[in-house]
């Protein structure tokens, strides 16, 4: 009979078993978070835990900004003020025209029994930083669930669409930029009225239009705006300008690169629009459209999501 | 757990939990600074470095759960997919624990050579998971994080050891 020496230390499971346990748990987290998006509440809790350290880490740069503001030259401020007034005056006729055009459009839409879209209201949010992750293109804004922000809301700058709110924390939110690989936007080419989809190119900071047939009339300098088909982005927001069009005879589609208009890194603030109500499927513009076939938004999205 | 460091005249005090926690808090503060662009790509992983340091020098203070928990917090801080850092940290931590006796017999620069593969492992895990999630890989400069983090290993113990040691009594003349 083998005698076992008395155990001096209680050791628990073997190190290798522990390692396997934690690795399995990590892999489970990755799968659940990346594919099923079910860990948002947990992520919010972790972010809440980190919030005080984040505030502390942001304070030096904020203090520096405040310091810089205090030392702004009065003549500079006056010049800027004058420039802004001038800009306002220059835009005033267009604005007045816009109001009458909007009224005309609404009347016409009523006659044609097309559902009218109200441009949603929004809140102005300060940009507090860039997400510290070299794999994604995201910015952090200083407004969260405390101001009633919702995941999925479109985010604009002065020049155009910037992105979409993807994670809402209590006091901050993450905005995925339109150059992010996972963001898809349904677009309208203003010159020809063609509808298409834009995908982000990731790190390069450009967009590409992968589903435009070879023979389509599109050229560098064309302006792309949101088409409003998905019911997420309101119609007519400026998104991008076509940079280059390459027609490779081997491929069925043209290779098109676009430059986003919403220059997010120039500004300190962005506008977050409220989410629109879901459109009544019987009255979406998709059915009224008589343009080239567009792949179904949702199917394409599903295919592209990692 | 007291043990002799490289100079046998210096005896190390057992570390307090408070000191470990403070070091991690400072690492998070460093991590959460507003990094951007190239600086973000080059930011050394101080959190992993401290985790390895404490696991090598004070294996009783931290457990495997702490590597996992710190990894999850790092994921939340970096707004990446939850579990990526947790996986890398857990693996590196387990290996550091396995080889701690061996690492401790070397001088600092040679220790750094042992730390390099551990840090690299964590980065390879991150890149691998992102590859499987079909996310585009960052600029190659990002891989310089590992040598930078390893270089810090030669400086960091210097400070932490100093905080943690007491001069032993000089041997009395007979």
Coordinates of C-alpha atoms in Angstrom, one line a residue:
Chain A
X1 CA 0.0 0.0 0.0
X2 CA 1.4 3.3 -1.1
X3 CA 1.7 5.9 1.6
X4 CA 1.1 9.5 0.5
X5 CA 2.9 12.2 2.4
X6 CA 0.6 14.7 4.2
X7 CA -0.1 17.7 2.1
X8 CA 1.6 20.8 3.5
X9 CA 0.1 23.3 1.1
X10 CA -3.3 23.4 -0.5
X11 CA -2.6 24.1 -4.2
X12 CA -5.8 24.0 -6.1
X13 CA -5.9 22.9 -9.8
X14 CA -2.7 22.4 -11.7
X15 CA -1.2 25.5 -13.5
X16 CA -1.9 23.9 -16.9
X17 CA -5.5 23.2 -16.0
X18 CA -5.9 26.8 -14.9
X19 CA -4.3 28.1 -18.1
X20 CA -6.8 26.0 -20.2
X21 CA -9.7 27.3 -18.1
X22 CA -8.7 31.0 -18.7
X23 CA -7.9 30.5 -22.3
X24 CA -11.3 28.8 -22.9
X25 CA -13.0 31.7 -21.0
X26 CA -11.2 34.3 -23.2
X27 CA -12.1 32.5 -26.4
X28 CA -15.7 32.3 -25.3
X29 CA -15.6 36.1 -24.6
X30 CA -14.2 36.8 -28.0
X31 CA -16.8 34.7 -29.8
X32 CA -19.7 36.0 -27.8
X33 CA -18.6 39.7 -28.2
X34 CA -17.5 39.6 -31.9
X35 CA -20.4 37.4 -33.2
X36 CA -23.3 37.7 -30.9
X37 CA -22.7 41.2 -29.5
X38 CA -24.1 40.1 -26.1
X39 CA -21.5 41.6 -23.8
X40 CA -22.4 45.3 -24.1
X41 CA -23.6 45.5 -20.6
X42 CA -20.4 43.9 -19.3
X43 CA -18.4 46.3 -21.4
X44 CA -20.3 49.2 -20.0
X45 CA -19.5 48.0 -16.4
X46 CA -15.8 47.7 -17.2
X47 CA -15.8 51.2 -18.8
X48 CA -17.5 52.6 -15.7
X49 CA -14.7 51.1 -13.6
X50 CA -12.1 52.8 -15.8
X51 CA -14.0 56.1 -16.0
X52 CA -12.2 57.8 -13.1
X53 CA -8.7 56.9 -14.5
X54 CA -9.8 58.0 -18.0
X55 CA -10.9 61.4 -16.6
X56 CA -7.5 61.7 -14.8
X57 CA -5.6 60.8 -18.0
X58 CA -7.6 63.3 -20.1
X59 CA -7.1 66.2 -17.6
X60 CA -3.6 67.3 -18.8
X61 CA -4.6 67.7 -22.4
X62 CA -7.9 69.4 -21.4
X63 CA -6.0 71.8 -19.1
X64 CA -3.6 72.6 -21.9
X65 CA -6.6 73.4 -24.2
X66 CA -8.2 75.6 -21.6
X67 CA -4.9 77.3 -21.1
X68 CA -4.5 77.9 -24.8
X69 CA -8.1 79.3 -25.0
X70 CA -7.4 81.8 -22.3
X71 CA -4.4 83.1 -24.2
X72 CA -6.3 83.5 -27.5
X73 CA -5.6 86.8 -29.0
X74 CA -8.5 89.2 -29.0
X75 CA -7.8 90.3 -32.6
X76 CA -7.8 86.7 -33.7
X77 CA -11.1 86.2 -32.1
X78 CA -12.5 89.3 -33.7
X79 CA -11.3 88.1 -37.1
X80 CA -12.8 84.7 -36.6
X81 CA -16.1 86.3 -35.5
X82 CA -16.1 88.5 -38.6
X83 CA -15.4 85.5 -40.9
X84 CA -18.2 83.5 -39.3
X85 CA -20.7 86.4 -39.7
X86 CA -19.7 86.8 -43.3
X87 CA -20.2 83.0 -43.9
X88 CA -23.6 83.2 -42.3
X89 CA -24.6 86.1 -44.6
X90 CA -23.3 84.3 -47.7
X91 CA -25.3 81.2 -46.8
X92 CA -28.5 83.1 -45.9
X93 CA -30.0 83.2 -49.5
X94 CA -29.3 79.5 -49.9
X95 CA -31.0 78.8 -46.6
X96 CA -34.1 80.8 -47.5
X97 CA -34.2 79.1 -50.9
X98 CA -33.9 75.7 -49.1
X99 CA -37.0 76.4 -47.0
X100 CA -39.1 77.2 -50.0
X101 CA -37.8 74.2 -51.9
X102 CA -38.5 72.0 -48.8
X103 CA -42.1 73.2 -48.8
X104 CA -42.4 72.5 -52.5
X105 CA -40.9 69.1 -52.1
X106 CA -43.3 68.3 -49.3
X107 CA -46.3 69.3 -51.4
X108 CA -45.1 67.2 -54.3
X109 CA -44.5 64.2 -52.0
X110 CA -48.0 64.6 -50.6
X111 CA -49.4 64.6 -54.1
X112 CA -47.5 61.5 -55.0
X113 CA -48.3 60.0 -51.6
X114 CA -44.7 59.4 -50.7
X115 CA -43.9 59.2 -47.0
X116 CA -42.4 62.4 -45.8
X117 CA -39.2 62.4 -43.8
X118 CA -38.6 64.8 -41.0
X119 CA -34.9 65.7 -40.6
X120 CA -34.2 64.4 -37.1
X121 CA -33.0 66.7 -34.3
X122 CA -29.6 66.2 -32.8
X123 CA -27.2 67.0 -30.0
X124 CA -23.8 68.5 -30.2
X125 CA -21.1 66.3 -28.6
X126 CA -17.4 67.1 -27.9
X127 CA -14.8 64.8 -29.3
X128 CA -12.8 63.6 -26.3
X129 CA -10.3 61.3 -28.1
X130 CA -9.5 58.6 -30.6
X131 CA -10.2 55.0 -29.6
X132 CA -6.8 53.5 -28.6
X133 CA -7.0 50.6 -30.9
X134 CA -4.9 50.5 -34.1
X135 CA -7.3 47.9 -35.6
X136 CA -10.4 50.1 -35.8
X137 CA -11.2 53.6 -36.9
X138 CA -13.2 55.0 -34.0
X139 CA -13.5 58.2 -32.1
X140 CA -14.8 58.8 -28.6
X141 CA -17.4 61.5 -27.8
X142 CA -18.2 62.9 -24.4
X143 CA -21.9 62.2 -24.5
X144 CA -23.5 58.9 -23.6
X145 CA -26.6 57.3 -22.1
X146 CA -26.8 60.2 -19.7
X147 CA -28.1 62.4 -22.6
X148 CA -30.2 59.6 -24.1
X149 CA -27.9 58.7 -26.9
X150 CA -28.7 55.5 -28.8
X151 CA -26.5 53.0 -30.6
X152 CA -26.8 53.4 -34.3
X153 CA -27.3 57.2 -34.5
X154 CA -25.6 59.0 -37.4
X155 CA -22.8 61.4 -36.5
X156 CA -22.1 64.5 -38.6
X157 CA -19.5 67.3 -38.9
X158 CA -19.8 70.6 -40.7
X159 CA -18.7 69.0 -44.0
X160 CA -20.6 65.8 -44.0
X161 CA -21.2 62.3 -42.5
X162 CA -18.6 61.2 -40.0
X163 CA -19.8 57.9 -38.8
X164 CA -22.3 56.0 -36.6
X165 CA -22.5 55.6 -32.8
X166 CA -21.7 51.9 -32.1
X167 CA -21.2 51.7 -28.3
X168 CA -22.9 53.8 -25.7
X169 CA -21.4 54.1 -22.3
X170 CA -22.8 56.1 -19.4
X171 CA -20.8 59.3 -20.0
X172 CA -19.2 58.6 -23.4
X173 CA -19.8 56.8 -26.6
X174 CA -17.8 55.3 -29.4
X175 CA -18.3 56.4 -33.0
X176 CA -17.2 54.1 -35.8
X177 CA -16.0 56.3 -38.6
X178 CA -17.3 55.7 -42.1
X179 CA -13.8 54.6 -43.1
X180 CA -14.1 51.6 -40.7
X181 CA -14.2 48.3 -42.4
X182 CA -17.5 47.2 -40.8
X183 CA -19.5 50.3 -41.8
X184 CA -21.7 50.2 -44.9
X185 CA -23.6 53.3 -46.2
X186 CA -26.2 53.3 -48.9
X187 CA -25.4 56.2 -51.3
X188 CA -26.8 58.2 -54.1
X189 CA -24.7 59.7 -56.9
X190 CA -26.1 63.2 -57.2
X191 CA -25.1 63.7 -60.9
X192 CA -26.8 60.6 -62.3
X193 CA -29.1 59.5 -59.5
X194 CA -27.5 56.0 -59.3
X195 CA -27.7 54.2 -55.9
X196 CA -24.9 52.1 -54.5
X197 CA -23.2 51.0 -51.3
X198 CA -19.9 52.3 -49.8
X199 CA -17.6 50.3 -47.7
X200 CA -14.8 51.6 -45.5
X201 CA -11.2 50.9 -46.4
X202 CA -9.9 50.8 -42.9
X203 CA -6.5 52.4 -42.2
X204 CA -6.2 54.2 -45.6
X205 CA -8.9 56.6 -44.7
X206 CA -10.9 56.2 -47.9
X207 CA -14.1 54.5 -49.0
X208 CA -14.6 52.1 -51.9
X209 CA -17.7 51.3 -54.0
X210 CA -17.3 47.6 -54.8
X211 CA -20.7 47.0 -56.5
X212 CA -20.6 49.5 -59.4
X213 CA -20.9 47.7 -62.8
X214 CA -18.2 48.5 -65.4
X215 CA -20.3 50.5 -67.8
X216 CA -21.7 52.9 -65.2
X217 CA -21.4 56.6 -65.8
X218 CA -19.2 57.7 -62.8
X219 CA -16.0 59.8 -62.8
X220 CA -13.6 61.5 -60.4
X221 CA -15.1 64.5 -58.7
X222 CA -18.6 63.1 -58.5
X223 CA -20.4 63.8 -55.3
X224 CA -22.0 61.1 -53.2
X225 CA -24.8 61.7 -50.6
X226 CA -26.7 59.3 -48.4
X227 CA -29.8 57.9 -50.1
X228 CA -31.8 57.3 -47.0
X229 CA -32.8 53.8 -48.0
X230 CA -31.7 52.1 -44.9
X231 CA -33.8 54.3 -42.6
X232 CA -30.7 54.9 -40.5
X233 CA -29.0 57.9 -42.2
X234 CA -31.4 60.7 -43.3
X235 CA -31.5 61.4 -47.0
X236 CA -29.0 63.8 -48.6
X237 CA -26.1 64.0 -46.2
X238 CA -22.9 64.7 -47.9
X239 CA -20.6 61.6 -47.6
X240 CA -17.7 61.5 -50.1
X241 CA -16.3 62.6 -53.4
X242 CA -15.0 60.2 -56.0
X243 CA -11.2 60.2 -56.1
X244 CA -10.4 57.7 -58.8
X245 CA -12.2 55.2 -61.1
X246 CA -10.3 52.2 -62.5
X247 CA -11.9 50.0 -65.1
X248 CA -10.1 46.6 -65.1
X249 CA -11.3 44.4 -68.0
X250 CA -10.8 41.3 -65.9
X251 CA -13.3 42.3 -63.2
X252 CA -17.1 42.8 -63.6
X253 CA -17.0 45.8 -61.4
X254 CA -15.2 49.1 -61.6
X255 CA -12.7 49.9 -58.8
X256 CA -13.7 53.2 -57.3
X257 CA -12.0 55.0 -54.4
X258 CA -13.7 57.9 -52.6
X259 CA -12.5 60.6 -50.2
X260 CA -14.8 61.2 -47.2
X261 CA -16.1 64.7 -46.9
X262 CA -16.6 64.8 -43.1
X263 CA -13.1 65.8 -42.0
X264 CA -13.5 64.7 -38.4
X265 CA -10.0 65.5 -37.2
X266 CA -10.4 69.2 -38.0
X267 CA -13.1 69.7 -35.4
X268 CA -13.6 69.5 -31.7
X269 CA -17.3 68.9 -31.9
X270 CA -19.7 66.7 -33.8
X271 CA -23.5 66.6 -34.2
X272 CA -25.2 63.3 -33.2
X273 CA -28.6 62.9 -34.9
X274 CA -31.5 61.1 -33.2
X275 CA -32.4 57.8 -34.7
X276 CA -35.3 57.9 -37.2
X277 CA -38.4 55.8 -36.7
X278 CA -38.3 52.7 -38.8
X279 CA -39.8 53.4 -42.2
X280 CA -43.0 51.7 -43.2
X281 CA -41.8 49.1 -45.7
X282 CA -44.7 49.7 -48.0
X283 CA -43.7 53.2 -48.6
X284 CA -39.9 53.1 -48.8
X285 CA -38.2 54.8 -51.6
X286 CA -36.7 51.5 -52.7
X287 CA -39.9 50.6 -54.5
X288 CA -40.1 54.0 -56.2
X289 CA -36.5 53.8 -57.4
X290 CA -36.0 53.0 -61.1
X291 CA -32.3 52.8 -61.0
X292 CA -29.7 50.1 -61.6
X293 CA -30.0 47.0 -59.4
X294 CA -28.6 47.5 -56.0
X295 CA -27.6 44.5 -53.9
X296 CA -29.8 44.2 -50.9
X297 CA -28.3 46.2 -48.0
X298 CA -28.9 43.7 -45.3
X299 CA -27.7 40.7 -47.2
X300 CA -24.5 42.4 -48.1
X301 CA -23.9 43.6 -44.6
X302 CA -24.3 40.1 -43.2
X303 CA -21.8 38.8 -45.7
X304 CA -19.2 41.4 -44.8
X305 CA -19.5 41.3 -41.1
X306 CA -16.6 39.4 -39.4
Chain B
X1 CA 8.5 35.9 0.1
X2 CA 11.9 37.3 0.5
X3 CA 14.7 36.4 -1.8
X4 CA 18.1 37.7 -2.9
X5 CA 18.3 39.9 -5.9
X6 CA 21.3 40.2 -8.0
X7 CA 23.4 41.8 -5.3
X8 CA 23.5 39.3 -2.4
X9 CA 23.9 42.2 0.0
X10 CA 20.4 43.4 -0.8
X11 CA 17.5 41.6 0.7
X12 CA 14.1 42.2 -0.8
X13 CA 11.1 42.8 1.4
X14 CA 7.9 41.0 0.5
X15 CA 5.7 43.3 -1.6
X16 CA 2.5 44.7 -0.3
X17 CA -0.8 44.3 -2.2
X18 CA -1.1 48.1 -2.1
X19 CA 2.1 48.6 -4.1
X20 CA 1.0 46.1 -6.7
X21 CA -2.3 47.7 -7.2
X22 CA -0.8 51.2 -7.4
X23 CA 1.6 50.0 -10.1
X24 CA -1.3 48.6 -12.1
X25 CA -3.3 51.9 -11.6
X26 CA -0.3 53.8 -13.0
X27 CA -0.1 51.4 -15.9
X28 CA -3.8 52.0 -16.7
X29 CA -3.2 55.8 -16.5
X30 CA -0.4 55.5 -19.0
X31 CA -2.6 53.3 -21.2
X32 CA -5.5 55.7 -21.2
X33 CA -3.5 58.8 -22.1
X34 CA -4.8 60.3 -25.4
X35 CA -2.6 58.4 -27.7
X36 CA -2.9 58.9 -31.5
X37 CA -1.4 57.9 -34.8
X38 CA 2.2 56.6 -34.7
X39 CA 2.4 57.1 -30.9
X40 CA -0.6 54.8 -30.4
X41 CA 1.1 52.2 -32.7
X42 CA 4.3 52.4 -30.6
X43 CA 2.7 52.6 -27.1
X44 CA 4.5 50.0 -24.9
X45 CA 2.3 47.5 -23.1
X46 CA 3.2 48.6 -19.6
X47 CA 0.3 46.6 -18.1
X48 CA 1.7 43.3 -19.5
X49 CA 5.2 44.2 -18.4
X50 CA 4.0 44.8 -14.8
X51 CA 2.0 41.6 -14.9
X52 CA 5.1 39.7 -15.9
X53 CA 7.3 41.5 -13.4
X54 CA 5.0 40.6 -10.5
X55 CA 4.5 37.1 -11.7
X56 CA 8.3 36.5 -11.8
X57 CA 9.2 38.3 -8.6
X58 CA 6.1 37.8 -6.4
X59 CA 4.2 34.8 -7.7
X60 CA 2.0 34.5 -4.6
X61 CA 0.4 38.0 -4.9
X62 CA -1.3 37.5 -8.2
X63 CA -3.2 34.5 -9.6
X64 CA -4.2 33.5 -13.1
X65 CA -7.6 35.3 -12.6
X66 CA -5.8 38.6 -12.3
X67 CA -4.1 38.2 -15.7
X68 CA -7.5 37.4 -17.1
X69 CA -9.3 40.4 -15.3
X70 CA -6.5 42.8 -16.3
X71 CA -6.8 41.6 -19.9
X72 CA -10.6 42.3 -19.9
X73 CA -10.0 45.8 -18.5
X74 CA -7.4 46.4 -21.1
X75 CA -9.8 45.3 -23.8
X76 CA -12.5 47.7 -22.5
X77 CA -9.9 50.5 -22.3
X78 CA -8.8 49.9 -25.9
X79 CA -12.3 49.4 -27.1
X80 CA -11.3 46.1 -28.8
X81 CA -13.2 42.8 -28.8
X82 CA -13.5 41.6 -25.2
X83 CA -11.2 38.7 -24.5
X84 CA -8.3 39.4 -26.9
X85 CA -5.9 40.9 -24.3
X86 CA -7.3 38.4 -21.7
X87 CA -6.2 35.5 -23.9
X88 CA -2.7 37.0 -24.6
X89 CA -2.1 38.0 -21.0
X90 CA -3.2 34.6 -19.6
X91 CA -0.8 32.8 -21.9
X92 CA 2.1 35.1 -21.2
X93 CA 1.4 35.0 -17.5
X94 CA 1.4 31.2 -17.3
X95 CA 4.7 31.0 -19.2
X96 CA 6.3 33.6 -17.0
X97 CA 5.2 31.6 -14.0
X98 CA 6.6 28.4 -15.5
X99 CA 10.1 29.9 -16.2
X100 CA 10.3 32.4 -13.3
X101 CA 13.1 30.5 -11.5
X102 CA 15.2 30.4 -14.6
X103 CA 14.5 34.1 -15.4
X104 CA 15.6 35.1 -11.9
X105 CA 19.1 33.6 -12.3
X106 CA 20.0 36.1 -15.1
X107 CA 21.0 39.7 -15.1
X108 CA 18.5 42.3 -16.3
X109 CA 19.6 42.4 -20.0
X110 CA 19.5 38.6 -20.3
X111 CA 16.2 38.6 -18.5
X112 CA 14.9 40.9 -21.1
X113 CA 15.7 38.3 -23.8
X114 CA 13.4 35.9 -21.9
X115 CA 10.7 38.6 -21.7
X116 CA 10.8 39.4 -25.4
X117 CA 9.0 36.1 -26.5
X118 CA 6.4 36.5 -23.8
X119 CA 5.5 40.0 -24.9
X120 CA 5.6 38.9 -28.5
X121 CA 3.3 36.0 -27.8
X122 CA 0.6 38.5 -26.5
X123 CA 1.0 40.6 -29.6
X124 CA 0.8 37.6 -31.9
X125 CA -2.3 36.4 -30.2
X126 CA -3.9 39.8 -30.7
X127 CA -2.9 39.9 -34.4
X128 CA -4.1 36.3 -34.9
X129 CA -7.5 36.8 -33.4
X130 CA -8.0 40.0 -35.4
X131 CA -7.0 38.1 -38.5
X132 CA -9.6 35.4 -37.8
X133 CA -12.2 38.2 -37.3
X134 CA -11.2 39.5 -40.8
X135 CA -10.0 42.9 -39.5
X136 CA -7.3 44.6 -41.5
X137 CA -3.8 44.5 -39.8
X138 CA -2.3 47.7 -38.6
X139 CA 0.9 49.3 -40.0
X140 CA 4.1 47.2 -39.4
X141 CA 5.3 49.8 -37.0
X142 CA 2.8 48.3 -34.5
X143 CA 5.2 45.3 -34.1
X144 CA 7.8 47.5 -32.6
X145 CA 5.7 47.6 -29.5
X146 CA 7.3 44.3 -28.4
X147 CA 11.0 45.5 -28.5
X148 CA 10.0 48.8 -26.8
X149 CA 8.1 46.9 -24.1
X150 CA 11.1 44.6 -23.6
X151 CA 13.5 47.6 -23.4
X152 CA 11.4 48.9 -20.6
X153 CA 12.0 45.7 -18.7
X154 CA 15.6 46.7 -18.3
X155 CA 14.5 50.0 -16.6
X156 CA 11.3 49.1 -14.8
X157 CA 12.7 46.5 -12.3
X158 CA 15.4 49.1 -11.4
X159 CA 12.7 51.4 -10.0
X160 CA 10.5 48.7 -8.5
X161 CA 13.4 46.9 -6.9
X162 CA 14.6 50.1 -5.3
X163 CA 11.2 50.8 -3.9
X164 CA 11.2 47.3 -2.5
X165 CA 14.6 46.6 -1.0
X166 CA 16.4 47.2 2.2
X167 CA 20.1 47.3 2.7
X168 CA 21.2 44.2 4.6
X169 CA 23.4 44.6 7.6
X170 CA 27.1 44.6 6.5
X171 CA 28.9 41.5 7.8
X172 CA 30.6 42.1 11.1
X173 CA 34.4 41.9 11.3
X174 CA 35.4 39.0 13.4

